[in-house]
GROMACS .gro file of C-alpha atoms in nm:
model
  435
    1MET     CA    1   2.173   5.703 -11.598
    2ALA     CA    2   2.517   5.875 -11.548
    3GLY     CA    3   2.445   6.160 -11.489
    4HIS     CA    4   2.218   6.044 -11.172
    5GLY     CA    5   2.420   5.898 -11.087
    6ALA     CA    6   2.697   6.179 -11.048
    7GLY     CA    7   2.368   6.413 -10.933
    8ASP     CA    8   2.422   6.359 -10.541
    9GLY     CA    9   2.777   6.181 -10.534
   10ARG     CA   10   2.584   5.833 -10.352
   11SER     CA   11   2.533   5.523 -10.455
   12PRO     CA   12   2.200   5.388 -10.446
   13PRO     CA   13   2.096   5.153 -10.226
   14SER     CA   14   2.144   4.800 -10.288
   15PRO     CA   15   1.781   4.636 -10.371
   16LEU     CA   16   1.904   4.407 -10.054
   17GLU     CA   17   1.995   4.678  -9.815
   18GLU     CA   18   1.727   4.777  -9.670
   19PRO     CA   19   1.511   4.494  -9.629
   20VAL     CA   20   1.827   4.362  -9.438
   21ALA     CA   21   1.790   4.719  -9.215
   22ARG     CA   22   1.404   4.629  -9.178
   23GLY     CA   23   1.463   4.313  -9.043
   24SER     CA   24   1.741   4.393  -8.817
   25SER     CA   25   1.522   4.603  -8.646
   26ARG     CA   26   1.204   4.360  -8.632
   27SER     CA   27   1.440   4.107  -8.513
   28LEU     CA   28   1.621   4.336  -8.250
   29SER     CA   29   1.229   4.431  -8.133
   30ARG     CA   30   1.143   4.109  -8.108
   31ALA     CA   31   1.444   4.026  -7.844
   32HIS     CA   32   1.341   4.275  -7.647
   33ARG     CA   33   1.034   4.096  -7.618
   34ARG     CA   34   1.151   3.780  -7.564
   35ARG     CA   35   1.353   3.937  -7.288
   36ALA     CA   36   1.068   4.136  -7.146
   37THR     CA   37   0.842   3.822  -7.154
   38VAL     CA   38   1.168   3.636  -6.977
   39ARG     CA   39   1.166   3.896  -6.730
   40ALA     CA   40   0.842   3.903  -6.656
   41ALA     CA   41   0.766   3.536  -6.610
   42ALA     CA   42   1.045   3.514  -6.404
   43ALA     CA   43   0.914   3.768  -6.170
   44LEU     CA   44   0.597   3.619  -6.173
   45LEU     CA   45   0.723   3.286  -6.070
   46LEU     CA   46   0.997   3.446  -5.838
   47CYS     CA   47   0.690   3.627  -5.692
   48GLY     CA   48   0.454   3.292  -5.696
   49ALA     CA   49   0.753   3.110  -5.491
   50ALA     CA   50   0.766   3.403  -5.243
   51VAL     CA   51   0.402   3.414  -5.159
   52PRO     CA   52   0.466   3.158  -4.867
   53ALA     CA   53   0.744   3.300  -4.763
   54CYS     CA   54   0.694   3.700  -4.802
   55ALA     CA   55   0.356   3.673  -4.659
   56SER     CA   56   0.329   3.805  -4.342
   57SER     CA   57   0.329   3.646  -4.006
   58SER     CA   58  -0.076   3.741  -3.916
   59GLU     CA   59  -0.198   3.570  -4.243
   60HIS     CA   60  -0.003   3.262  -4.132
   61ARG     CA   61  -0.022   3.227  -3.754
   62PRO     CA   62  -0.329   3.099  -3.743
   63ASP     CA   63  -0.259   2.796  -3.955
   64ARG     CA   64   0.043   2.713  -3.696
   65ALA     CA   65  -0.213   2.801  -3.408
   66ALA     CA   66  -0.449   2.584  -3.515
   67SER     CA   67  -0.173   2.318  -3.645
   68ALA     CA   68  -0.042   2.326  -3.207
   69SER     CA   69  -0.432   2.287  -3.129
   70ALA     CA   70  -0.470   1.987  -3.357
   71ARG     CA   71  -0.128   1.786  -3.267
   72GLN     CA   72  -0.258   1.894  -2.913
   73SER     CA   73  -0.615   1.709  -2.974
   74ALA     CA   74  -0.495   1.465  -3.090
   75LEU     CA   75  -0.230   1.353  -2.770
   76GLN     CA   76  -0.539   1.439  -2.589
   77ALA     CA   77  -0.734   1.194  -2.789
   78SER     CA   78  -0.439   0.988  -2.760
   79ALA     CA   79  -0.397   0.926  -2.367
   80ALA     CA   80  -0.785   0.969  -2.320
   81ALA     CA   81  -0.777   0.635  -2.534
   82LYS     CA   82  -0.486   0.519  -2.325
   83LYS     CA   83  -0.684   0.553  -2.003
   84LYS     CA   84  -0.972   0.384  -2.140
   85ALA     CA   85  -0.805   0.098  -2.235
   86GLU     CA   86  -0.623   0.047  -1.902
   87LYS     CA   87  -0.983   0.106  -1.701
   88LYS     CA   88  -1.159  -0.150  -1.901
   89ALA     CA   89  -0.835  -0.371  -1.883
   90GLU     CA   90  -0.863  -0.310  -1.465
   91LEU     CA   91  -1.222  -0.380  -1.502
   92ALA     CA   92  -1.207  -0.675  -1.703
   93ARG     CA   93  -1.008  -0.845  -1.415
   94LEU     CA   94  -1.190  -0.754  -1.145
   95LEU     CA   95  -1.436  -1.029  -0.965
   96PRO     CA   96  -1.724  -0.965  -1.159
   97GLY     CA   97  -2.033  -0.784  -0.962
   98MET     CA   98  -1.778  -0.600  -0.734
   99PRO     CA   99  -1.716  -0.215  -0.699
  100PRO     CA  100  -1.420  -0.094  -0.888
  101PRO     CA  101  -1.162   0.016  -0.666
  102LEU     CA  102  -1.205   0.515  -0.629
  103ASP     CA  103  -0.814   0.470  -0.634
  104PRO     CA  104  -0.655   0.191  -0.784
  105HIS     CA  105  -0.314   0.285  -0.574
  106ASP     CA  106  -0.561   0.336  -0.269
  107LEU     CA  107  -0.757   0.082  -0.192
  108TYR     CA  108  -0.848   0.220   0.098
  109ALA     CA  109  -1.004   0.535  -0.075
  110ALA     CA  110  -1.386   0.548   0.019
  111ASP     CA  111  -1.247   0.486   0.392
  112GLY     CA  112  -1.136   0.877   0.408
  113PRO     CA  113  -1.209   1.087   0.723
  114GLY     CA  114  -1.625   1.105   0.724
  115LYS     CA  115  -1.709   1.005   0.408
  116LEU     CA  116  -1.971   0.819   0.516
  117SER     CA  117  -2.182   0.640   0.280
  118ARG     CA  118  -2.591   0.741   0.195
  119THR     CA  119  -2.698   0.408   0.379
  120VAL     CA  120  -2.507   0.507   0.710
  121LYS     CA  121  -2.504   0.900   0.726
  122ASP     CA  122  -2.793   0.880   0.961
  123TYR     CA  123  -2.681   0.607   1.163
  124PRO     CA  124  -2.629   0.696   1.584
  125SER     CA  125  -2.263   0.636   1.645
  126ARG     CA  126  -2.168   0.331   1.911
  127VAL     CA  127  -1.906   0.081   1.976
  128TYR     CA  128  -2.056  -0.255   1.966
  129VAL     CA  129  -1.856  -0.495   2.194
  130PRO     CA  130  -1.935  -0.863   2.262
  131ASN     CA  131  -1.882  -1.022   2.561
  132THR     CA  132  -1.731  -1.355   2.479
  133LEU     CA  133  -1.758  -1.463   2.874
  134SER     CA  134  -2.143  -1.266   2.984
  135ASP     CA  135  -2.280  -1.338   2.630
  136THR     CA  136  -2.368  -0.970   2.567
  137VAL     CA  137  -2.293  -0.676   2.339
  138SER     CA  138  -2.214  -0.348   2.472
  139VAL     CA  139  -2.284  -0.061   2.358
  140ILE     CA  140  -2.083   0.241   2.395
  141ASP     CA  141  -2.141   0.613   2.330
  142PRO     CA  142  -1.797   0.723   2.209
  143LYS     CA  143  -1.877   1.097   2.239
  144LYS     CA  144  -1.964   1.034   2.640
  145PHE     CA  145  -1.707   0.790   2.686
  146LYS     CA  146  -1.954   0.505   2.825
  147VAL     CA  147  -2.183   0.226   2.743
  148VAL     CA  148  -2.523   0.313   2.711
  149ARG     CA  149  -2.708  -0.024   2.622
  150THR     CA  150  -2.635  -0.371   2.725
  151ILE     CA  151  -2.759  -0.624   2.478
  152GLN     CA  152  -2.821  -1.006   2.537
  153VAL     CA  153  -2.701  -1.271   2.255
  154GLY     CA  154  -2.609  -1.628   2.233
  155HIS     CA  155  -2.356  -1.810   2.356
  156GLN     CA  156  -1.970  -1.684   2.299
  157PRO     CA  157  -2.012  -1.416   2.096
  158GLN     CA  158  -1.684  -1.336   1.937
  159HIS     CA  159  -1.693  -1.047   1.643
  160VAL     CA  160  -1.953  -0.784   1.559
  161VAL     CA  161  -1.971  -0.831   1.185
  162PRO     CA  162  -2.153  -0.492   0.959
  163SER     CA  163  -2.287  -0.652   0.652
  164TRP     CA  164  -2.178  -0.610   0.313
  165ASP     CA  165  -2.449  -0.338   0.251
  166LEU     CA  166  -2.364  -0.216   0.575
  167LYS     CA  167  -2.689  -0.253   0.686
  168THR     CA  168  -2.680  -0.494   0.943
  169LEU     CA  169  -2.403  -0.588   1.258
  170TRP     CA  170  -2.445  -0.963   1.263
  171VAL     CA  171  -2.279  -1.121   1.600
  172ASN     CA  172  -2.098  -1.441   1.615
  173ASN     CA  173  -2.275  -1.627   1.836
  174ASP     CA  174  -1.946  -1.908   1.819
  175LEU     CA  175  -2.109  -2.168   2.060
  176GLY     CA  176  -2.452  -2.077   1.994
  177ASN     CA  177  -2.427  -2.159   1.618
  178THR     CA  178  -2.651  -1.784   1.579
  179LEU     CA  179  -2.597  -1.508   1.432
  180THR     CA  180  -2.817  -1.295   1.600
  181PRO     CA  181  -2.888  -0.933   1.366
  182ILE     CA  182  -2.862  -0.595   1.497
  183ASN     CA  183  -3.025  -0.275   1.328
  184PRO     CA  184  -2.772  -0.011   1.357
  185ALA     CA  185  -3.022   0.285   1.278
  186ASN     CA  186  -3.251   0.183   1.553
  187GLY     CA  187  -3.065  -0.039   1.767
  188ARG     CA  188  -3.344  -0.350   1.732
  189VAL     CA  189  -3.211  -0.667   1.787
  190GLY     CA  190  -3.358  -0.932   1.526
  191ARG     CA  191  -3.434  -1.329   1.561
  192PRO     CA  192  -3.091  -1.492   1.543
  193VAL     CA  193  -2.996  -1.696   1.209
  194ASP     CA  194  -2.876  -2.074   1.274
  195VAL     CA  195  -2.528  -2.108   1.164
  196HIS     CA  196  -2.291  -2.340   1.283
  197ASP     CA  197  -1.928  -2.265   1.446
  198PRO     CA  198  -1.958  -1.848   1.301
  199TYR     CA  199  -1.624  -1.800   1.458
  200ASN     CA  200  -1.588  -1.532   1.237
  201LEU     CA  201  -1.750  -1.383   0.894
  202TYR     CA  202  -1.665  -1.212   0.650
  203PHE     CA  203  -1.830  -1.088   0.245
  204THR     CA  204  -1.693  -1.155  -0.061
  205PRO     CA  205  -1.617  -0.844  -0.205
  206ASP     CA  206  -1.935  -0.906  -0.495
  207GLY     CA  207  -2.165  -0.889  -0.219
  208LYS     CA  208  -2.309  -1.223  -0.287
  209TYR     CA  209  -2.166  -1.448  -0.055
  210ALA     CA  210  -2.084  -1.472   0.342
  211VAL     CA  211  -1.780  -1.629   0.448
  212VAL     CA  212  -1.797  -1.847   0.772
  213MET     CA  213  -1.471  -1.931   0.954
  214ALA     CA  214  -1.604  -2.231   1.060
  215SER     CA  215  -1.277  -2.262   1.328
  216MET     CA  216  -1.418  -2.596   1.475
  217ASP     CA  217  -1.552  -2.743   1.179
  218ARG     CA  218  -1.228  -2.683   0.974
  219ALA     CA  219  -1.449  -2.548   0.686
  220LEU     CA  220  -1.470  -2.244   0.469
  221VAL     CA  221  -1.815  -2.184   0.458
  222PHE     CA  222  -1.964  -2.002   0.177
  223ARG     CA  223  -2.349  -1.850   0.256
  224ASP     CA  224  -2.629  -1.695   0.065
  225ALA     CA  225  -2.502  -1.280   0.191
  226HIS     CA  226  -2.852  -1.221   0.315
  227THR     CA  227  -3.047  -1.561   0.391
  228MET     CA  228  -2.750  -1.696   0.518
  229LYS     CA  229  -2.785  -2.030   0.343
  230VAL     CA  230  -2.500  -2.264   0.275
  231ILE     CA  231  -2.422  -2.260  -0.054
  232LYS     CA  232  -2.090  -2.427  -0.030
  233SER     CA  233  -1.862  -2.603   0.225
  234VAL     CA  234  -1.493  -2.607   0.159
  235PRO     CA  235  -1.301  -2.790   0.399
  236VAL     CA  236  -0.945  -2.732   0.516
  237ASP     CA  237  -0.657  -2.918   0.618
  238CYS     CA  238  -0.521  -2.663   0.901
  239TYR     CA  239  -0.639  -2.585   1.246
  240GLY     CA  240  -0.831  -2.298   1.349
  241VAL     CA  241  -0.918  -2.077   1.080
  242ASN     CA  242  -0.991  -1.703   1.152
  243HIS     CA  243  -0.940  -1.402   0.975
  244ALA     CA  244  -0.844  -1.283   0.554
  245ASP     CA  245  -0.861  -1.011   0.368
  246PHE     CA  246  -0.922  -1.022   0.002
  247SER     CA  247  -0.683  -0.896  -0.278
  248PRO     CA  248  -0.739  -0.547  -0.461
  249ASP     CA  249  -0.935  -0.739  -0.765
  250GLY     CA  250  -1.128  -0.985  -0.525
  251ARG     CA  251  -1.031  -1.260  -0.708
  252TYR     CA  252  -0.859  -1.455  -0.380
  253PHE     CA  253  -0.860  -1.374  -0.005
  254ILE     CA  254  -0.541  -1.511   0.232
  255VAL     CA  255  -0.681  -1.678   0.520
  256SER     CA  256  -0.520  -1.753   0.862
  257CYS     CA  257  -0.506  -2.034   1.028
  258GLU     CA  258  -0.368  -2.012   1.435
  259PHE     CA  259  -0.390  -2.312   1.525
  260SER     CA  260  -0.132  -2.497   1.264
  261GLY     CA  261   0.060  -2.171   1.233
  262GLU     CA  262  -0.041  -2.197   0.789
  263LEU     CA  263  -0.208  -1.919   0.541
  264LEU     CA  264  -0.428  -2.051   0.288
  265LYS     CA  265  -0.541  -1.856  -0.080
  266VAL     CA  266  -0.880  -1.924  -0.142
  267ASP     CA  267  -1.012  -1.832  -0.498
  268THR     CA  268  -1.299  -1.664  -0.444
  269ALA     CA  269  -1.526  -1.764  -0.786
  270LYS     CA  270  -1.425  -2.101  -0.762
  271LYS     CA  271  -1.434  -2.119  -0.345
  272LYS     CA  272  -1.138  -2.321  -0.404
  273VAL     CA  273  -0.830  -2.360  -0.167
  274ILE     CA  274  -0.538  -2.303  -0.441
  275ALA     CA  275  -0.227  -2.282  -0.203
  276LYS     CA  276  -0.104  -2.306   0.153
  277GLN     CA  277   0.188  -2.241   0.321
  278ARG     CA  278   0.278  -2.312   0.649
  279LEU     CA  279   0.472  -1.970   0.837
  280PRO     CA  280   0.854  -2.021   0.911
  281ILE     CA  281   0.871  -2.070   1.286
  282ALA     CA  282   0.774  -2.279   1.506
  283GLY     CA  283   0.469  -2.206   1.697
  284ALA     CA  284   0.321  -1.984   1.488
  285MET     CA  285  -0.004  -1.815   1.585
  286PRO     CA  286  -0.099  -1.587   1.303
  287GLN     CA  287  -0.426  -1.398   1.399
  288ASP     CA  288  -0.523  -1.083   1.206
  289VAL     CA  289  -0.436  -1.014   0.799
  290LYS     CA  290  -0.473  -0.649   0.618
  291ILE     CA  291  -0.385  -0.590   0.260
  292SER     CA  292  -0.123  -0.284   0.217
  293PRO     CA  293  -0.314   0.061   0.099
  294ASN     CA  294  -0.107   0.009  -0.285
  295GLY     CA  295  -0.256  -0.359  -0.266
  296LYS     CA  296   0.102  -0.492  -0.335
  297THR     CA  297   0.147  -0.590   0.027
  298TRP     CA  298   0.005  -0.802   0.297
  299TYR     CA  299   0.041  -0.826   0.664
  300ILE     CA  300  -0.047  -1.078   0.902
  301ALA     CA  301   0.008  -1.043   1.266
  302ASP     CA  302   0.139  -1.295   1.494
  303MET     CA  303   0.067  -1.353   1.817
  304VAL     CA  304   0.387  -1.645   1.907
  305ALA     CA  305   0.609  -1.455   1.652
  306ASN     CA  306   0.548  -1.154   1.826
  307GLY     CA  307   0.556  -0.966   1.478
  308LEU     CA  308   0.389  -0.922   1.170
  309TRP     CA  309   0.457  -1.129   0.877
  310VAL     CA  310   0.525  -0.929   0.577
  311LEU     CA  311   0.387  -1.150   0.172
  312ASN     CA  312   0.323  -1.066  -0.150
  313GLY     CA  313   0.025  -1.212  -0.198
  314ASP     CA  314  -0.003  -1.291  -0.565
  315THR     CA  315   0.318  -1.468  -0.563
  316PHE     CA  316   0.287  -1.666  -0.213
  317GLY     CA  317   0.634  -1.701  -0.156
  318LYS     CA  318   0.804  -1.691   0.203
  319PRO     CA  319   0.751  -1.403   0.409
  320ARG     CA  320   0.965  -1.188   0.612
  321LEU     CA  321   0.879  -1.158   1.006
  322LEU     CA  322   0.864  -0.779   1.087
  323PRO     CA  323   0.862  -0.748   1.485
  324THR     CA  324   0.645  -0.520   1.693
  325GLY     CA  325   0.606  -0.684   2.049
  326LYS     CA  326   0.444  -0.931   2.250
  327GLY     CA  327   0.134  -1.065   2.147
  328THR     CA  328   0.062  -0.890   1.787
  329HIS     CA  329  -0.291  -0.958   1.750
  330GLY     CA  330  -0.518  -0.656   1.527
  331LEU     CA  331  -0.434  -0.463   1.238
  332TYR     CA  332  -0.615  -0.166   1.151
  333VAL     CA  333  -0.563   0.144   0.881
  334SER     CA  334  -0.529   0.504   0.974
  335ARG     CA  335  -0.786   0.672   0.765
  336ASP     CA  336  -0.560   0.878   0.523
  337SER     CA  337  -0.410   0.538   0.425
  338ARG     CA  338  -0.052   0.606   0.599
  339SER     CA  339  -0.051   0.460   0.845
  340MET     CA  340  -0.111   0.132   1.029
  341TYR     CA  341  -0.233   0.058   1.391
  342VAL     CA  342  -0.066  -0.274   1.548
  343SER     CA  343  -0.198  -0.379   1.873
  344ASN     CA  344   0.016  -0.611   2.096
  345ARG     CA  345  -0.192  -0.789   2.343
  346GLY     CA  346   0.067  -0.957   2.535
  347GLU     CA  347   0.252  -0.627   2.648
  348GLY     CA  348  -0.036  -0.363   2.622
  349THR     CA  349   0.106  -0.147   2.336
  350ILE     CA  350  -0.010  -0.016   1.994
  351SER     CA  351   0.296  -0.030   1.714
  352VAL     CA  352   0.216   0.230   1.434
  353LEU     CA  353   0.337   0.083   1.100
  354SER     CA  354   0.455   0.348   0.810
  355PHE     CA  355   0.319   0.199   0.496
  356LYS     CA  356   0.561   0.431   0.347
  357SER     CA  357   0.907   0.291   0.454
  358GLY     CA  358   0.742  -0.028   0.593
  359LYS     CA  359   0.896   0.066   0.892
  360LEU     CA  360   0.781   0.107   1.239
  361VAL     CA  361   0.722   0.522   1.340
  362ARG     CA  362   0.594   0.508   1.684
  363ARG     CA  363   0.501   0.259   2.015
  364TRP     CA  364   0.227   0.409   2.206
  365ARG     CA  365   0.185   0.195   2.577
  366LEU     CA  366  -0.124   0.197   2.777
  367PRO     CA  367  -0.053   0.357   3.108
  368GLY     CA  368  -0.129   0.090   3.421
  369GLY     CA  369  -0.091  -0.173   3.115
  370GLY     CA  370  -0.402  -0.359   2.967
  371SER     CA  371  -0.445  -0.659   2.703
  372PRO     CA  372  -0.511  -0.443   2.350
  373ASP     CA  373  -0.681  -0.671   2.098
  374MET     CA  374  -0.976  -0.630   1.833
  375GLY     CA  375  -1.142  -0.300   1.732
  376GLY     CA  376  -1.135  -0.017   1.432
  377VAL     CA  377  -1.118   0.370   1.412
  378SER     CA  378  -1.357   0.680   1.496
  379THR     CA  379  -1.530   0.793   1.171
  380ASP     CA  380  -1.322   1.137   1.159
  381GLY     CA  381  -0.978   0.925   1.221
  382LYS     CA  382  -0.888   1.075   1.541
  383VAL     CA  383  -0.939   0.785   1.810
  384LEU     CA  384  -0.830   0.422   1.785
  385TRP     CA  385  -1.120   0.214   2.016
  386LEU     CA  386  -1.032  -0.159   2.123
  387SER     CA  387  -1.115  -0.400   2.359
  388GLY     CA  388  -0.914  -0.547   2.618
  389ARG     CA  389  -0.939  -0.852   2.578
  390TYR     CA  390  -0.832  -1.042   2.950
  391ASN     CA  391  -0.911  -0.689   3.134
  392ALA     CA  392  -1.300  -0.597   3.118
  393GLU     CA  393  -1.229  -0.304   2.948
  394VAL     CA  394  -1.257  -0.067   2.646
  395TYR     CA  395  -0.995   0.193   2.541
  396ALA     CA  396  -1.022   0.478   2.343
  397ILE     CA  397  -0.707   0.608   2.211
  398ASP     CA  398  -0.606   0.914   2.060
  399THR     CA  399  -0.422   0.827   1.693
  400ARG     CA  400  -0.254   1.180   1.710
  401THR     CA  401  -0.042   1.149   2.034
  402GLY     CA  402  -0.115   0.787   2.133
  403ARG     CA  403  -0.236   0.922   2.476
  404LEU     CA  404  -0.506   0.702   2.643
  405ARG     CA  405  -0.838   0.868   2.650
  406ALA     CA  406  -1.073   0.650   2.818
  407ARG     CA  407  -1.071   0.320   2.975
  408ILE     CA  408  -1.446   0.188   2.972
  409PRO     CA  409  -1.551  -0.094   3.163
  410VAL     CA  410  -1.737  -0.363   2.973
  411GLY     CA  411  -1.823  -0.776   3.016
  412GLY     CA  412  -1.621  -1.072   3.039
  413GLY     CA  413  -1.382  -1.137   2.815
  414PRO     CA  414  -1.443  -0.831   2.553
  415HIS     CA  415  -1.335  -0.955   2.189
  416GLY     CA  416  -1.426  -0.829   1.831
  417LEU     CA  417  -1.579  -0.484   1.870
  418ALA     CA  418  -1.740  -0.304   1.553
  419VAL     CA  419  -1.738   0.070   1.552
  420TYR     CA  420  -2.023   0.193   1.382
  421PRO     CA  421  -2.076   0.379   1.128
  422GLN     CA  422  -1.807   0.348   0.973
  423PRO     CA  423  -1.674   0.564   0.623
  424GLY     CA  424  -1.665   0.326   0.317
  425ARG     CA  425  -1.879   0.205   0.038
  426TYR     CA  426  -1.923  -0.162   0.147
  427SER     CA  427  -1.797  -0.386   0.384
  428LEU     CA  428  -1.567  -0.752   0.350
  429GLY     CA  429  -1.683  -0.811   0.715
  430HIS     CA  430  -1.481  -0.899   1.039
  431THR     CA  431  -1.492  -0.588   1.262
  432GLY     CA  432  -1.530  -0.379   0.981
  433ILE     CA  433  -1.288  -0.377   0.674
  434PHE     CA  434  -1.429  -0.105   0.433
  435ARG     CA  435  -1.367   0.007   0.074
   0.00000   0.00000   0.00000
């Protein structure tokens, strides 16, 4: 044992040293593996987290575009749904059966230059003039500016009124207690229809009823729009019902009473007077009634007040007076819905009102004077036609310059003349209120 130990000069390793050395090597290897595994896992985690951020922009541009497109589609769908709901609510407010307005901001959108409906597009263009003192209707060719025919009608014809369906012209023979029908397609005159005291005539927006302004009878008489059979007679306690116009939704209309200086508000569906007011001036004599294109303002001509009463029809509050000229009488909207022509019968002038400003912007004077009364605007909007009530003549006035283009002799006491055909889908009556 001693020789062996002295032979190499080293002590033999302890039985415990080698295992310790081997164990240290394995431990170190495991530590390296653990660190490598940790690094690999960390790398994987980093890579996984970085995928969305590190991916190329070309890979995710479609996702962003799709998201933006989806948002845009959602906004469009929401706007469409809102518009549809508003349209539905608007239709629900209308008098049942009436055609909805083409444009809620312009009641006269259907009345633009040349916008003739299929019903009337082939009718010959004529001006029909009722002569109250001659018991005739003078028919004028507007291109030739001359009378081409005279029709004998009933006693004291006051107005020529286009029917709701545009197919008939009704001559209101006030003292003759009849309506004379004229076919505007061929000029044929039909058999008179018995209607008592037809001073003026209107039609409800749904086309169901004619409303006779029975001035002397002091009544608003609702009749079948085609047969003229009485449906309901509504007594009124004012004097001289004569002119009217309807609200945008057709639910009510406002009537002028010329001999007592009053206005009536009438519920269309109920056929009932729901409000009345006296105009705030002694001796007021209201005439024609017209609503603004936006449906918010009403204008009532007054021959004694020499101007227009400006009224909020919904509230039916106290109106204010806008002076225009002596003997203010007829009101006619221009084809572009921007202006209204106001005839001042007592001084031979026509005032032009701007709907936008609510102010008078021009005044045209008839050379040599005259008595401009009732009428209408030509299909193209270039000529304003008015009867000369006390002068047995008709005036053709250029709407661009105010120049008198023609002065045409007719019968005695010409009154509510109708220019026909005119643009529009249906007629509310009088000498032609079209929508």
